[in-house]
Every structure is written in structure tokens, then in C-alpha cells.
PDB file of C-alpha atoms in Angstrom:
ATOM      1  CA  MET N   1      31.016 -14.694  -2.679  1.00 36.00           C
ATOM      2  CA  ARG N   2      29.880 -16.966  -5.798  1.00 38.00           C
ATOM      3  CA  HIS N   3      31.850 -19.866  -6.831  1.00 38.00           C
ATOM      4  CA  ALA N   4      34.261 -19.110  -9.602  1.00 36.00           C
ATOM      5  CA  SER N   5      32.817 -21.673 -12.005  1.00 35.00           C
ATOM      6  CA  THR N   6      29.304 -19.901 -11.505  1.00 37.00           C
ATOM      7  CA  ARG N   7      30.838 -16.512 -12.364  1.00 39.00           C
ATOM      8  CA  THR N   8      32.447 -17.968 -15.236  1.00 36.00           C
ATOM      9  CA  ALA N   9      29.323 -19.451 -16.597  1.00 40.00           C
ATOM     10  CA  LYS N  10      27.427 -16.206 -16.185  1.00 39.00           C
ATOM     11  CA  ARG N  11      30.162 -14.228 -17.986  1.00 38.00           C
ATOM     12  CA  PHE N  12      29.946 -16.100 -21.059  1.00 36.00           C
ATOM     13  CA  GLY N  13      26.044 -16.388 -20.894  1.00 38.00           C
ATOM     14  CA  LEU N  14      25.940 -19.951 -20.168  1.00 36.00           C
ATOM     15  CA  LEU N  15      23.970 -20.144 -16.840  1.00 37.00           C
ATOM     16  CA  SER N  16      20.610 -19.228 -18.151  1.00 37.00           C
ATOM     17  CA  GLY N  17      17.396 -19.394 -16.246  1.00 38.00           C
ATOM     18  CA  ALA N  18      16.710 -22.924 -17.598  1.00 36.00           C
ATOM     19  CA  ALA N  19      20.275 -24.159 -16.978  1.00 36.00           C
ATOM     20  CA  ALA N  20      20.346 -23.015 -13.534  1.00 35.00           C
ATOM     21  CA  LEU N  21      16.946 -24.840 -12.955  1.00 32.00           C
ATOM     22  CA  ALA N  22      18.283 -27.942 -14.503  1.00 34.00           C
ATOM     23  CA  VAL N  23      21.286 -27.802 -12.190  1.00 32.00           C
ATOM     24  CA  THR N  24      19.081 -27.852  -9.068  1.00 33.00           C
ATOM     25  CA  GLY N  25      17.113 -30.751 -10.559  1.00 33.00           C
ATOM     26  CA  ALA N  26      13.879 -28.781 -10.939  1.00 34.00           C
ATOM     27  CA  SER N  27      11.281 -29.881 -13.477  1.00 33.00           C
ATOM     28  CA  LEU N  28      11.226 -28.148 -16.735  1.00 33.00           C
ATOM     29  CA  LEU N  29       9.007 -27.817 -19.687  1.00 35.00           C
ATOM     30  CA  PRO N  30      10.429 -29.444 -22.868  1.00 36.00           C
ATOM     31  CA  GLN N  31      11.138 -26.133 -24.495  1.00 40.00           C
ATOM     32  CA  GLN N  32      12.861 -24.733 -21.548  1.00 40.00           C
ATOM     33  CA  ALA N  33      15.189 -27.726 -21.414  1.00 42.00           C
ATOM     34  CA  GLN N  34      16.313 -26.916 -24.819  1.00 48.00           C
ATOM     35  CA  ALA N  35      16.724 -23.358 -24.353  1.00 54.00           C
ATOM     36  CA  GLY N  36      20.300 -21.886 -24.646  1.00 59.00           C
ATOM     37  CA  PRO N  37      22.182 -18.592 -24.664  1.00 59.00           C
ATOM     38  CA  GLY N  38      20.446 -16.084 -27.079  1.00 76.00           C
ATOM     39  CA  ASP N  39      17.160 -18.050 -27.446  1.00 90.00           C
ATOM     40  CA  PHE N  40      15.232 -15.264 -25.815  1.00 95.00           C
ATOM     41  CA  GLN N  41      16.917 -12.597 -27.473  1.00 95.00           C
ATOM     42  CA  ARG N  42      14.206 -10.186 -29.388  1.00 96.00           C
ATOM     43  CA  GLY N  43      15.127  -7.424 -31.724  1.00 96.00           C
ATOM     44  CA  PRO N  44      18.385  -6.152 -33.279  1.00 96.00           C
ATOM     45  CA  ALA N  45      21.739  -5.688 -31.366  1.00 97.00           C
ATOM     46  CA  PRO N  46      21.380  -2.577 -29.094  1.00 98.00           C
ATOM     47  CA  THR N  47      23.180   0.743 -29.202  1.00 98.00           C
ATOM     48  CA  GLU N  48      23.197   3.871 -27.039  1.00 98.00           C
ATOM     49  CA  GLN N  49      20.767   5.371 -29.645  1.00 98.00           C
ATOM     50  CA  THR N  50      18.374   2.442 -29.695  1.00 98.00           C
ATOM     51  CA  ILE N  51      18.087   1.934 -25.836  1.00 98.00           C
ATOM     52  CA  THR N  52      17.473   5.665 -25.256  1.00 98.00           C
ATOM     53  CA  ALA N  53      15.016   6.134 -28.177  1.00 98.00           C
ATOM     54  CA  GLU N  54      11.398   7.048 -27.295  1.00 98.00           C
ATOM     55  CA  ARG N  55      10.331   3.894 -29.379  1.00 98.00           C
ATOM     56  CA  GLY N  56      12.295   0.614 -29.935  1.00 98.00           C
ATOM     57  CA  PRO N  57      12.247  -1.736 -32.970  1.00 97.00           C
ATOM     58  CA  PHE N  58       8.803  -3.179 -32.427  1.00 98.00           C
ATOM     59  CA  ALA N  59       5.482  -1.835 -33.380  1.00 98.00           C
ATOM     60  CA  THR N  60       3.057  -1.947 -30.624  1.00 98.00           C
ATOM     61  CA  ALA N  61      -0.782  -2.319 -29.825  1.00 98.00           C
ATOM     62  CA  GLN N  62      -2.756  -2.053 -26.666  1.00 98.00           C
ATOM     63  CA  THR N  63      -5.676  -3.534 -25.050  1.00 98.00           C
ATOM     64  CA  THR N  64      -7.793  -3.028 -21.908  1.00 97.00           C
ATOM     65  CA  VAL N  65      -7.230  -5.966 -19.278  1.00 96.00           C
ATOM     66  CA  ASP N  66      -9.965  -6.391 -16.431  1.00 93.00           C
ATOM     67  CA  GLY N  67      -9.070  -9.462 -14.312  1.00 87.00           C
ATOM     68  CA  PRO N  68     -10.908 -10.999 -11.459  1.00 88.00           C
ATOM     69  CA  ASN N  69      -8.053 -10.662  -8.811  1.00 93.00           C
ATOM     70  CA  PHE N  70      -7.017  -7.087  -9.415  1.00 95.00           C
ATOM     71  CA  ASN N  71      -8.666  -4.077 -10.544  1.00 96.00           C
ATOM     72  CA  LYS N  72      -7.927  -3.446 -14.156  1.00 97.00           C
ATOM     73  CA  GLY N  73      -5.089  -2.110 -16.637  1.00 97.00           C
ATOM     74  CA  THR N  74      -3.875  -1.687 -19.998  1.00 98.00           C
ATOM     75  CA  ALA N  75      -1.579  -4.407 -21.750  1.00 98.00           C
ATOM     76  CA  TYR N  76       0.932  -3.086 -24.360  1.00 98.00           C
ATOM     77  CA  TYR N  77       2.354  -5.520 -26.603  1.00 98.00           C
ATOM     78  CA  PRO N  78       4.634  -6.016 -29.728  1.00 98.00           C
ATOM     79  CA  THR N  79       2.415  -6.822 -32.819  1.00 97.00           C
ATOM     80  CA  ASP N  80       5.095  -9.008 -34.332  1.00 96.00           C
ATOM     81  CA  THR N  81       4.767 -12.487 -33.815  1.00 92.00           C
ATOM     82  CA  SER N  82       7.515 -13.911 -35.943  1.00 95.00           C
ATOM     83  CA  GLN N  83      10.081 -13.797 -33.186  1.00 93.00           C
ATOM     84  CA  GLY N  84       8.341 -16.123 -30.640  1.00 95.00           C
ATOM     85  CA  THR N  85       6.934 -15.253 -27.302  1.00 97.00           C
ATOM     86  CA  PHE N  86       8.065 -11.947 -25.185  1.00 98.00           C
ATOM     87  CA  GLY N  87       8.639 -11.653 -21.426  1.00 98.00           C
ATOM     88  CA  ALA N  88       5.979  -9.818 -19.543  1.00 98.00           C
ATOM     89  CA  VAL N  89       6.223  -6.909 -16.822  1.00 98.00           C
ATOM     90  CA  ALA N  90       3.420  -5.677 -14.618  1.00 98.00           C
ATOM     91  CA  ILE N  91       3.854  -2.116 -13.241  1.00 98.00           C
ATOM     92  CA  SER N  92       2.103  -0.649 -10.222  1.00 98.00           C
ATOM     93  CA  PRO N  93       1.671   3.238  -9.702  1.00 98.00           C
ATOM     94  CA  GLY N  94       2.169   4.667  -6.181  1.00 98.00           C
ATOM     95  CA  PHE N  95       0.047   6.098  -3.420  1.00 97.00           C
ATOM     96  CA  LEU N  96      -3.014   8.001  -4.598  1.00 96.00           C
ATOM     97  CA  SER N  97      -1.613   7.674  -8.118  1.00 97.00           C
ATOM     98  CA  PRO N  98      -3.840   6.483 -11.238  1.00 98.00           C
ATOM     99  CA  GLU N  99      -2.573   4.097 -13.759  1.00 98.00           C
ATOM    100  CA  ALA N 100      -1.886   7.169 -16.106  1.00 98.00           C
ATOM    101  CA  VAL N 101       1.234   8.133 -14.013  1.00 97.00           C
ATOM    102  CA  VAL N 102       2.864   4.755 -15.161  1.00 98.00           C
ATOM    103  CA  SER N 103       1.265   4.532 -18.539  1.00 98.00           C
ATOM    104  CA  TRP N 104       4.401   6.028 -20.239  1.00 98.00           C
ATOM    105  CA  TYR N 105       6.311   2.684 -19.623  1.00 98.00           C
ATOM    106  CA  GLY N 106       3.812   0.734 -21.540  1.00 98.00           C
ATOM    107  CA  PRO N 107       4.722   1.574 -25.117  1.00 98.00           C
ATOM    108  CA  ARG N 108       8.275   2.373 -24.451  1.00 98.00           C
ATOM    109  CA  LEU N 109       8.989  -1.052 -22.969  1.00 98.00           C
ATOM    110  CA  ALA N 110       6.694  -3.004 -25.237  1.00 98.00           C
ATOM    111  CA  SER N 111       8.491  -1.459 -28.423  1.00 98.00           C
ATOM    112  CA  GLN N 112      11.785  -3.001 -26.858  1.00 98.00           C
ATOM    113  CA  GLY N 113      10.218  -6.386 -27.003  1.00 98.00           C
ATOM    114  CA  PHE N 114       8.068  -6.965 -23.852  1.00 98.00           C
ATOM    115  CA  VAL N 115       4.358  -7.463 -22.931  1.00 98.00           C
ATOM    116  CA  VAL N 116       3.661  -4.655 -20.298  1.00 98.00           C
ATOM    117  CA  LEU N 117       0.579  -4.334 -18.184  1.00 98.00           C
ATOM    118  CA  THR N 118       0.223  -1.140 -16.363  1.00 98.00           C
ATOM    119  CA  LEU N 119      -2.299  -1.269 -13.436  1.00 98.00           C
ATOM    120  CA  GLU N 120      -4.861   0.767 -11.882  1.00 97.00           C
ATOM    121  CA  THR N 121      -4.888  -0.388  -8.379  1.00 97.00           C
ATOM    122  CA  ASN N 122      -7.894  -1.269  -6.309  1.00 96.00           C
ATOM    123  CA  SER N 123      -7.748   1.960  -4.563  1.00 96.00           C
ATOM    124  CA  GLY N 124      -5.243   4.746  -4.345  1.00 97.00           C
ATOM    125  CA  THR N 125      -4.505   4.234  -0.617  1.00 97.00           C
ATOM    126  CA  ASP N 126      -3.504   0.470  -1.277  1.00 97.00           C
ATOM    127  CA  GLN N 127      -0.407  -0.375   0.874  1.00 98.00           C
ATOM    128  CA  PRO N 128       2.674  -1.970  -0.556  1.00 98.00           C
ATOM    129  CA  ASP N 129       1.494  -5.450   0.262  1.00 98.00           C
ATOM    130  CA  SER N 130      -1.762  -5.102  -1.434  1.00 98.00           C
ATOM    131  CA  ARG N 131       0.036  -3.691  -4.527  1.00 98.00           C
ATOM    132  CA  ALA N 132       2.321  -6.812  -4.457  1.00 98.00           C
ATOM    133  CA  THR N 133      -0.571  -9.229  -4.369  1.00 98.00           C
ATOM    134  CA  GLN N 134      -2.188  -7.162  -7.383  1.00 98.00           C
ATOM    135  CA  LEU N 135       1.040  -7.324  -9.378  1.00 98.00           C
ATOM    136  CA  VAL N 136       1.328 -11.072  -8.970  1.00 98.00           C
ATOM    137  CA  ASN N 137      -2.510 -11.485  -9.660  1.00 98.00           C
ATOM    138  CA  ALA N 138      -2.196  -9.441 -12.752  1.00 98.00           C
ATOM    139  CA  LEU N 139       0.666 -11.378 -14.062  1.00 98.00           C
ATOM    140  CA  ASP N 140      -1.250 -14.792 -13.580  1.00 98.00           C
ATOM    141  CA  PHE N 141      -4.064 -13.487 -15.428  1.00 97.00           C
ATOM    142  CA  LEU N 142      -1.975 -12.021 -18.204  1.00 97.00           C
ATOM    143  CA  VAL N 143      -0.307 -15.480 -18.657  1.00 97.00           C
ATOM    144  CA  GLN N 144      -3.445 -17.728 -18.156  1.00 97.00           C
ATOM    145  CA  SER N 145      -6.660 -15.917 -19.389  1.00 96.00           C
ATOM    146  CA  SER N 146      -5.821 -12.664 -21.155  1.00 97.00           C
ATOM    147  CA  SER N 147      -6.265 -11.985 -24.813  1.00 97.00           C
ATOM    148  CA  VAL N 148      -2.506 -11.464 -25.292  1.00 97.00           C
ATOM    149  CA  LYS N 149      -1.479 -14.725 -23.358  1.00 97.00           C
ATOM    150  CA  ASN N 150      -0.271 -16.412 -26.446  1.00 97.00           C
ATOM    151  CA  ARG N 151       2.396 -13.694 -26.912  1.00 98.00           C
ATOM    152  CA  ILE N 152       3.855 -14.326 -23.448  1.00 98.00           C
ATOM    153  CA  ASP N 153       6.301 -16.711 -22.041  1.00 98.00           C
ATOM    154  CA  PRO N 154       5.020 -17.622 -18.779  1.00 98.00           C
ATOM    155  CA  ASN N 155       8.498 -18.521 -17.351  1.00 98.00           C
ATOM    156  CA  ARG N 156       9.903 -14.858 -18.080  1.00 98.00           C
ATOM    157  CA  LEU N 157       8.025 -12.431 -15.897  1.00 98.00           C
ATOM    158  CA  ALA N 158       9.067  -9.183 -13.977  1.00 99.00           C
ATOM    159  CA  VAL N 159       7.648  -6.552 -11.944  1.00 98.00           C
ATOM    160  CA  MET N 160       8.033  -2.755 -11.599  1.00 98.00           C
ATOM    161  CA  GLY N 161       6.451  -0.002  -9.647  1.00 98.00           C
ATOM    162  CA  HIS N 162       6.682   3.658  -8.256  1.00 98.00           C
ATOM    163  CA  SER N 163       6.597   4.581  -4.645  1.00 98.00           C
ATOM    164  CA  MET N 164       4.420   2.174  -2.775  1.00 98.00           C
ATOM    165  CA  GLY N 165       4.146   0.396  -5.970  1.00 98.00           C
ATOM    166  CA  GLY N 166       7.862   0.070  -5.922  1.00 98.00           C
ATOM    167  CA  GLY N 167       7.796  -1.269  -2.282  1.00 98.00           C
ATOM    168  CA  GLY N 168       4.933  -3.585  -3.696  1.00 98.00           C
ATOM    169  CA  SER N 169       7.357  -4.959  -6.382  1.00 98.00           C
ATOM    170  CA  LEU N 170       9.761  -5.957  -3.590  1.00 98.00           C
ATOM    171  CA  LYS N 171       7.143  -7.788  -1.779  1.00 98.00           C
ATOM    172  CA  ALA N 172       5.968  -9.415  -4.971  1.00 98.00           C
ATOM    173  CA  SER N 173       9.552 -10.741  -5.522  1.00 98.00           C
ATOM    174  CA  GLU N 174       9.192 -12.196  -2.167  1.00 97.00           C
ATOM    175  CA  LEU N 175       5.808 -13.684  -2.863  1.00 97.00           C
ATOM    176  CA  ARG N 176       7.018 -14.911  -6.306  1.00 98.00           C
ATOM    177  CA  PRO N 177      10.835 -15.911  -6.254  1.00 98.00           C
ATOM    178  CA  SER N 178      10.443 -17.400  -9.964  1.00 98.00           C
ATOM    179  CA  LEU N 179      10.189 -13.728 -11.256  1.00 98.00           C
ATOM    180  CA  LYS N 180      13.211 -12.945 -13.511  1.00 98.00           C
ATOM    181  CA  ALA N 181      13.527  -9.194 -12.594  1.00 98.00           C
ATOM    182  CA  ALA N 182      12.141  -6.401 -10.444  1.00 98.00           C
ATOM    183  CA  ILE N 183      12.720  -2.681 -10.717  1.00 99.00           C
ATOM    184  CA  PRO N 184      11.461  -0.575  -7.692  1.00 99.00           C
ATOM    185  CA  LEU N 185      11.313   3.039  -8.665  1.00 99.00           C
ATOM    186  CA  MET N 186      11.747   5.495  -5.585  1.00 98.00           C
ATOM    187  CA  PRO N 187      10.286   2.637  -3.554  1.00 98.00           C
ATOM    188  CA  TRP N 188       8.476   3.199  -0.287  1.00 98.00           C
ATOM    189  CA  ASN N 189       7.922   0.560   2.327  1.00 98.00           C
ATOM    190  CA  ASN N 190       7.941   0.452   6.021  1.00 97.00           C
ATOM    191  CA  ASP N 191       9.514  -3.073   5.770  1.00 97.00           C
ATOM    192  CA  LYS N 192      13.377  -2.535   5.326  1.00 96.00           C
ATOM    193  CA  THR N 193      14.385  -6.069   5.356  1.00 95.00           C
ATOM    194  CA  TRP N 194      14.420  -8.065   2.148  1.00 98.00           C
ATOM    195  CA  GLN N 195      17.058 -10.834   2.821  1.00 97.00           C
ATOM    196  CA  GLY N 196      14.648 -13.504   1.443  1.00 96.00           C
ATOM    197  CA  ASP N 197      14.220 -11.779  -1.942  1.00 97.00           C
ATOM    198  CA  ARG N 198      15.993 -14.128  -4.559  1.00 97.00           C
ATOM    199  CA  VAL N 199      14.925 -11.873  -7.748  1.00 98.00           C
ATOM    200  CA  PRO N 200      17.592  -9.814  -9.713  1.00 98.00           C
ATOM    201  CA  THR N 201      16.544  -6.302  -8.412  1.00 98.00           C
ATOM    202  CA  MET N 202      17.636  -2.861  -9.733  1.00 98.00           C
ATOM    203  CA  ILE N 203      16.378  -0.329  -7.303  1.00 98.00           C
ATOM    204  CA  MET N 204      16.240   3.459  -8.606  1.00 99.00           C
ATOM    205  CA  GLY N 205      16.280   6.387  -6.134  1.00 98.00           C
ATOM    206  CA  ALA N 206      16.056  10.042  -6.561  1.00 98.00           C
ATOM    207  CA  GLN N 207      18.633  12.201  -4.722  1.00 98.00           C
ATOM    208  CA  ASN N 208      16.185  14.844  -3.698  1.00 98.00           C
ATOM    209  CA  ASP N 209      13.253  12.747  -2.843  1.00 98.00           C
ATOM    210  CA  ALA N 210      11.453  14.187   0.237  1.00 98.00           C
ATOM    211  CA  ILE N 211       8.710  11.408   0.342  1.00 98.00           C
ATOM    212  CA  ALA N 212      10.818   8.226   0.030  1.00 98.00           C
ATOM    213  CA  SER N 213      14.266   9.561   0.610  1.00 98.00           C
ATOM    214  CA  PRO N 214      17.130   7.059  -0.458  1.00 98.00           C
ATOM    215  CA  ALA N 215      18.511   7.118   3.059  1.00 98.00           C
ATOM    216  CA  SER N 216      15.529   5.735   4.413  1.00 98.00           C
ATOM    217  CA  HIS N 217      14.175   3.689   1.741  1.00 98.00           C
ATOM    218  CA  ALA N 218      16.072   2.843  -1.441  1.00 98.00           C
ATOM    219  CA  LYS N 219      19.476   2.433   0.053  1.00 98.00           C
ATOM    220  CA  PRO N 220      18.444   0.219   3.145  1.00 98.00           C
ATOM    221  CA  PHE N 221      16.391  -1.783   0.648  1.00 98.00           C
ATOM    222  CA  TYR N 222      19.497  -2.263  -1.606  1.00 98.00           C
ATOM    223  CA  ASP N 223      21.679  -3.144   1.356  1.00 98.00           C
ATOM    224  CA  SER N 224      19.335  -5.769   2.440  1.00 98.00           C
ATOM    225  CA  LEU N 225      19.003  -7.778  -0.615  1.00 98.00           C
ATOM    226  CA  THR N 226      21.787 -10.201   0.502  1.00 97.00           C
ATOM    227  CA  SER N 227      20.114 -13.273  -1.374  1.00 97.00           C
ATOM    228  CA  ALA N 228      19.436 -11.563  -4.556  1.00 97.00           C
ATOM    229  CA  PRO N 229      21.743 -13.178  -7.519  1.00 96.00           C
ATOM    230  CA  GLU N 230      22.360  -9.588  -8.847  1.00 97.00           C
ATOM    231  CA  LYS N 231      21.351  -6.118  -7.787  1.00 98.00           C
ATOM    232  CA  ALA N 232      21.934  -2.660  -8.536  1.00 98.00           C
ATOM    233  CA  TYR N 233      21.161   0.831  -7.130  1.00 98.00           C
ATOM    234  CA  LEU N 234      20.842   3.838  -9.315  1.00 98.00           C
ATOM    235  CA  GLU N 235      20.309   7.288  -7.974  1.00 98.00           C
ATOM    236  CA  LEU N 236      18.927  10.117 -10.093  1.00 98.00           C
ATOM    237  CA  ARG N 237      20.904  13.245  -9.654  1.00 98.00           C
ATOM    238  CA  GLY N 238      19.052  16.293  -8.392  1.00 98.00           C
ATOM    239  CA  GLN N 239      15.510  14.663  -8.993  1.00 98.00           C
ATOM    240  CA  GLY N 240      12.531  14.362  -6.512  1.00 98.00           C
ATOM    241  CA  HIS N 241      10.061  11.719  -5.845  1.00 98.00           C
ATOM    242  CA  LEU N 242       7.928  12.128  -8.980  1.00 98.00           C
ATOM    243  CA  VAL N 243      10.663  11.894 -11.566  1.00 98.00           C
ATOM    244  CA  ALA N 244       9.537   8.337 -12.486  1.00 98.00           C
ATOM    245  CA  ALA N 245       5.867   9.675 -13.114  1.00 97.00           C
ATOM    246  CA  SER N 246       6.801  11.026 -16.510  1.00 97.00           C
ATOM    247  CA  PRO N 247       9.144  10.030 -19.398  1.00 98.00           C
ATOM    248  CA  ASN N 248      12.757   9.862 -18.378  1.00 98.00           C
ATOM    249  CA  VAL N 249      15.446   8.670 -20.536  1.00 98.00           C
ATOM    250  CA  THR N 250      17.729   7.346 -17.821  1.00 98.00           C
ATOM    251  CA  ILE N 251      14.982   5.490 -16.102  1.00 98.00           C
ATOM    252  CA  ALA N 252      13.960   3.961 -19.368  1.00 98.00           C
ATOM    253  CA  LYS N 253      17.452   3.121 -20.530  1.00 98.00           C
ATOM    254  CA  TYR N 254      18.518   1.160 -17.397  1.00 98.00           C
ATOM    255  CA  SER N 255      15.180  -0.500 -17.075  1.00 98.00           C
ATOM    256  CA  ILE N 256      15.215  -1.872 -20.497  1.00 98.00           C
ATOM    257  CA  ALA N 257      18.668  -2.909 -19.990  1.00 98.00           C
ATOM    258  CA  TRP N 258      17.854  -4.794 -16.656  1.00 98.00           C
ATOM    259  CA  LEU N 259      14.854  -6.303 -18.191  1.00 98.00           C
ATOM    260  CA  LYS N 260      16.718  -7.489 -21.282  1.00 98.00           C
ATOM    261  CA  ARG N 261      19.418  -8.683 -19.251  1.00 97.00           C
ATOM    262  CA  PHE N 262      17.559 -10.803 -16.853  1.00 97.00           C
ATOM    263  CA  VAL N 263      14.089 -11.416 -18.433  1.00 98.00           C
ATOM    264  CA  ASP N 264      15.571 -12.083 -21.986  1.00 97.00           C
ATOM    265  CA  GLU N 265      19.009 -13.437 -20.747  1.00 96.00           C
ATOM    266  CA  ASP N 266      20.261 -11.070 -23.432  1.00 97.00           C
ATOM    267  CA  VAL N 267      23.822 -10.534 -22.720  1.00 95.00           C
ATOM    268  CA  ARG N 268      24.044  -7.936 -25.590  1.00 96.00           C
ATOM    269  CA  TYR N 269      22.598  -5.427 -22.746  1.00 97.00           C
ATOM    270  CA  GLU N 270      25.367  -6.049 -20.314  1.00 96.00           C
ATOM    271  CA  GLN N 271      27.237  -3.287 -21.954  1.00 96.00           C
ATOM    272  CA  PHE N 272      25.053  -0.905 -20.321  1.00 97.00           C
ATOM    273  CA  LEU N 273      25.386  -2.173 -16.820  1.00 97.00           C
ATOM    274  CA  CYS N 274      28.880  -3.376 -16.462  1.00 95.00           C
ATOM    275  CA  PRO N 275      31.319  -1.827 -15.841  1.00 94.00           C
ATOM    276  CA  ALA N 276      28.994   0.338 -13.694  1.00 94.00           C
ATOM    277  CA  PRO N 277      28.188   3.923 -15.139  1.00 95.00           C
ATOM    278  CA  ALA N 278      30.272   6.584 -13.304  1.00 94.00           C
ATOM    279  CA  PRO N 279      28.506   9.470 -11.712  1.00 96.00           C
ATOM    280  CA  ASN N 280      27.395  11.897 -14.220  1.00 97.00           C
ATOM    281  CA  PRO N 281      24.886  14.779 -14.844  1.00 98.00           C
ATOM    282  CA  GLN N 282      22.039  12.219 -14.754  1.00 98.00           C
ATOM    283  CA  ILE N 283      23.376   9.918 -11.975  1.00 98.00           C
ATOM    284  CA  SER N 284      24.727  10.944  -8.763  1.00 98.00           C
ATOM    285  CA  GLU N 285      25.390   7.319  -7.356  1.00 98.00           C
ATOM    286  CA  TYR N 286      25.692   3.775  -8.827  1.00 98.00           C
ATOM    287  CA  ARG N 287      26.036   0.506  -6.733  1.00 97.00           C
ATOM    288  CA  ASN N 288      25.890  -2.938  -8.355  1.00 96.00           C
ATOM    289  CA  THR N 289      27.183  -6.623  -8.166  1.00 95.00           C
ATOM    290  CA  CYS N 290      27.344  -6.564 -12.058  1.00 89.00           C
ATOM    291  CA  PRO N 291      25.501  -9.555 -13.909  1.00 76.00           C
ATOM    292  CA  THR N 292      29.125 -11.037 -14.459  1.00 65.00           C
ATOM    293  CA  GLY N 293      30.002 -10.135 -10.824  1.00 52.00           C
TER     294      GLY N 293
END
């Protein structure tokens, strides 16, 4: 159970990532030391209409990315530079799946105020650990060498992935505990133990998934995240494994809310996460600790 003062600080948006590091005595860049609640907010206050819209408030562009320590991908980014830098998200497809399967996340998330890299993995048969390494390498390339590096805050990074890519996003969080958020989608991984994962993680499962069934994958993963500062499990009612491979309003809504809340520390999006959504025609189950829990 968290100390009450920590819960209170988080409830009022006072314990930002920078503040948390300051408490532990970690070194900070000067601009981080000055960052306070709301400093990373991008875009107008959200509504149900804006978070579920096919496009958010930012116009976007895209460019091909080809790095030395991963295969290749496409970077989607807001064209606006007036609001400062943005957080960045790398996304991996699953087993035997091309980048095209996750390409819909690019403009959807970028238009909400993120730089998004969708990956073409080294091979379709890459296992989750390999996908994890590619996700981390891709983020490093984005912030260090890519043509969009000046648009990215290197201290606000996240990972997503579908199927084995989702399993890879769990491993990437273990490899890179400085990540601000992870969203495994219908994740598959033979490793069920993620007690060392310290990244805020939202796992999404599909009720009728016959490939990565929630009972064998998503739910054990969620239960094992005992060190994650916050976590959530969302199960899509009546859906199968490939629900994440094409545009889906529920997946988009909660992905945006999670990324905004933890990558951007934007408490305006907490309304979509806490209190937890009740079961409804789209959601069969939802578990969480709540960002203010």
C-alpha cells in the first residue's frame, strides 16, 4: 500500500516524474528540475468527443525511419512546434504481422500530441524479447538521430505492441524502467512473471481471444505487475485476437488516456480512467489501481 502522502500528492498532480526523481536524489536536467504540474500538457482540455474522434487537435505529418539497430518504421508527428516538445511512443506488431497492422495508431495518436513510431520488425517470427530490444533501440534512434528528434522530449517515452509485440512491450519496460508508460495489446509471452516491471502499464485483452487468451496471458501479466506504480486491465467484450489490428474506438480512447496521463502527466485525462469504467457493450472487464489510487 502506498504512503498516504504519496497518494495525496498524486491526487493533486504534484508528484510529477521530475518531482519523483528529485525526491530520490536522481540527477536532473535543468529544464526537468523546473517542470511542474501541467508543464507537459499538449492540446485543449479533453472531452468524450475529442478523445474518441478519429483525429485529434494536431495536424500531422509522417516520415520513413531506418535505424541501425532495428529494421525500419514510420514516424508520425504533430506539425505544430509552438507548444514545445512531445512524448514519443514506439509500437511493435505481432507474430507474422507487418507494420501495416499497427499503422492506424500512427496518425491517431500523433494527432493527440505524440511522436509515434510504428515498426517493421526484423522478421515476422521475432520473439517477444527481440521485439523488446527493437522497441528500445527504435526509441533511442528517434531521440538521438532521427529527423524528428528535436520534436521529442527524451525523458517522456513509451511503448506499445500487439500480440508478441505486446509481450515485447512488457520486456521493454523491464529493460528500460525509465519509460513513462506501456500498453500491451492482446499480449503474448511465455514469461508470466513481471514483478520487476516498474512502468505504469495498461494491458488490454480480448474476451474471445483464442491465440493469447486473457486467462493464460493478459490476466496473469496484470496480476504479476506488483511493482508497477499504476496498472490497469481492460478486456474488450466479444472480441478476438486481431481486434487491435484495425481502428477501434475503445482501444484508441484508453490508449490516449493512459499515454496522456503518464507520458504527459496530464491529469485532465484522469476522468477517463478513474473511477474505473463499468462493464458495458464494449468492455467486459476492467481492473485498475487508478492513477490516484
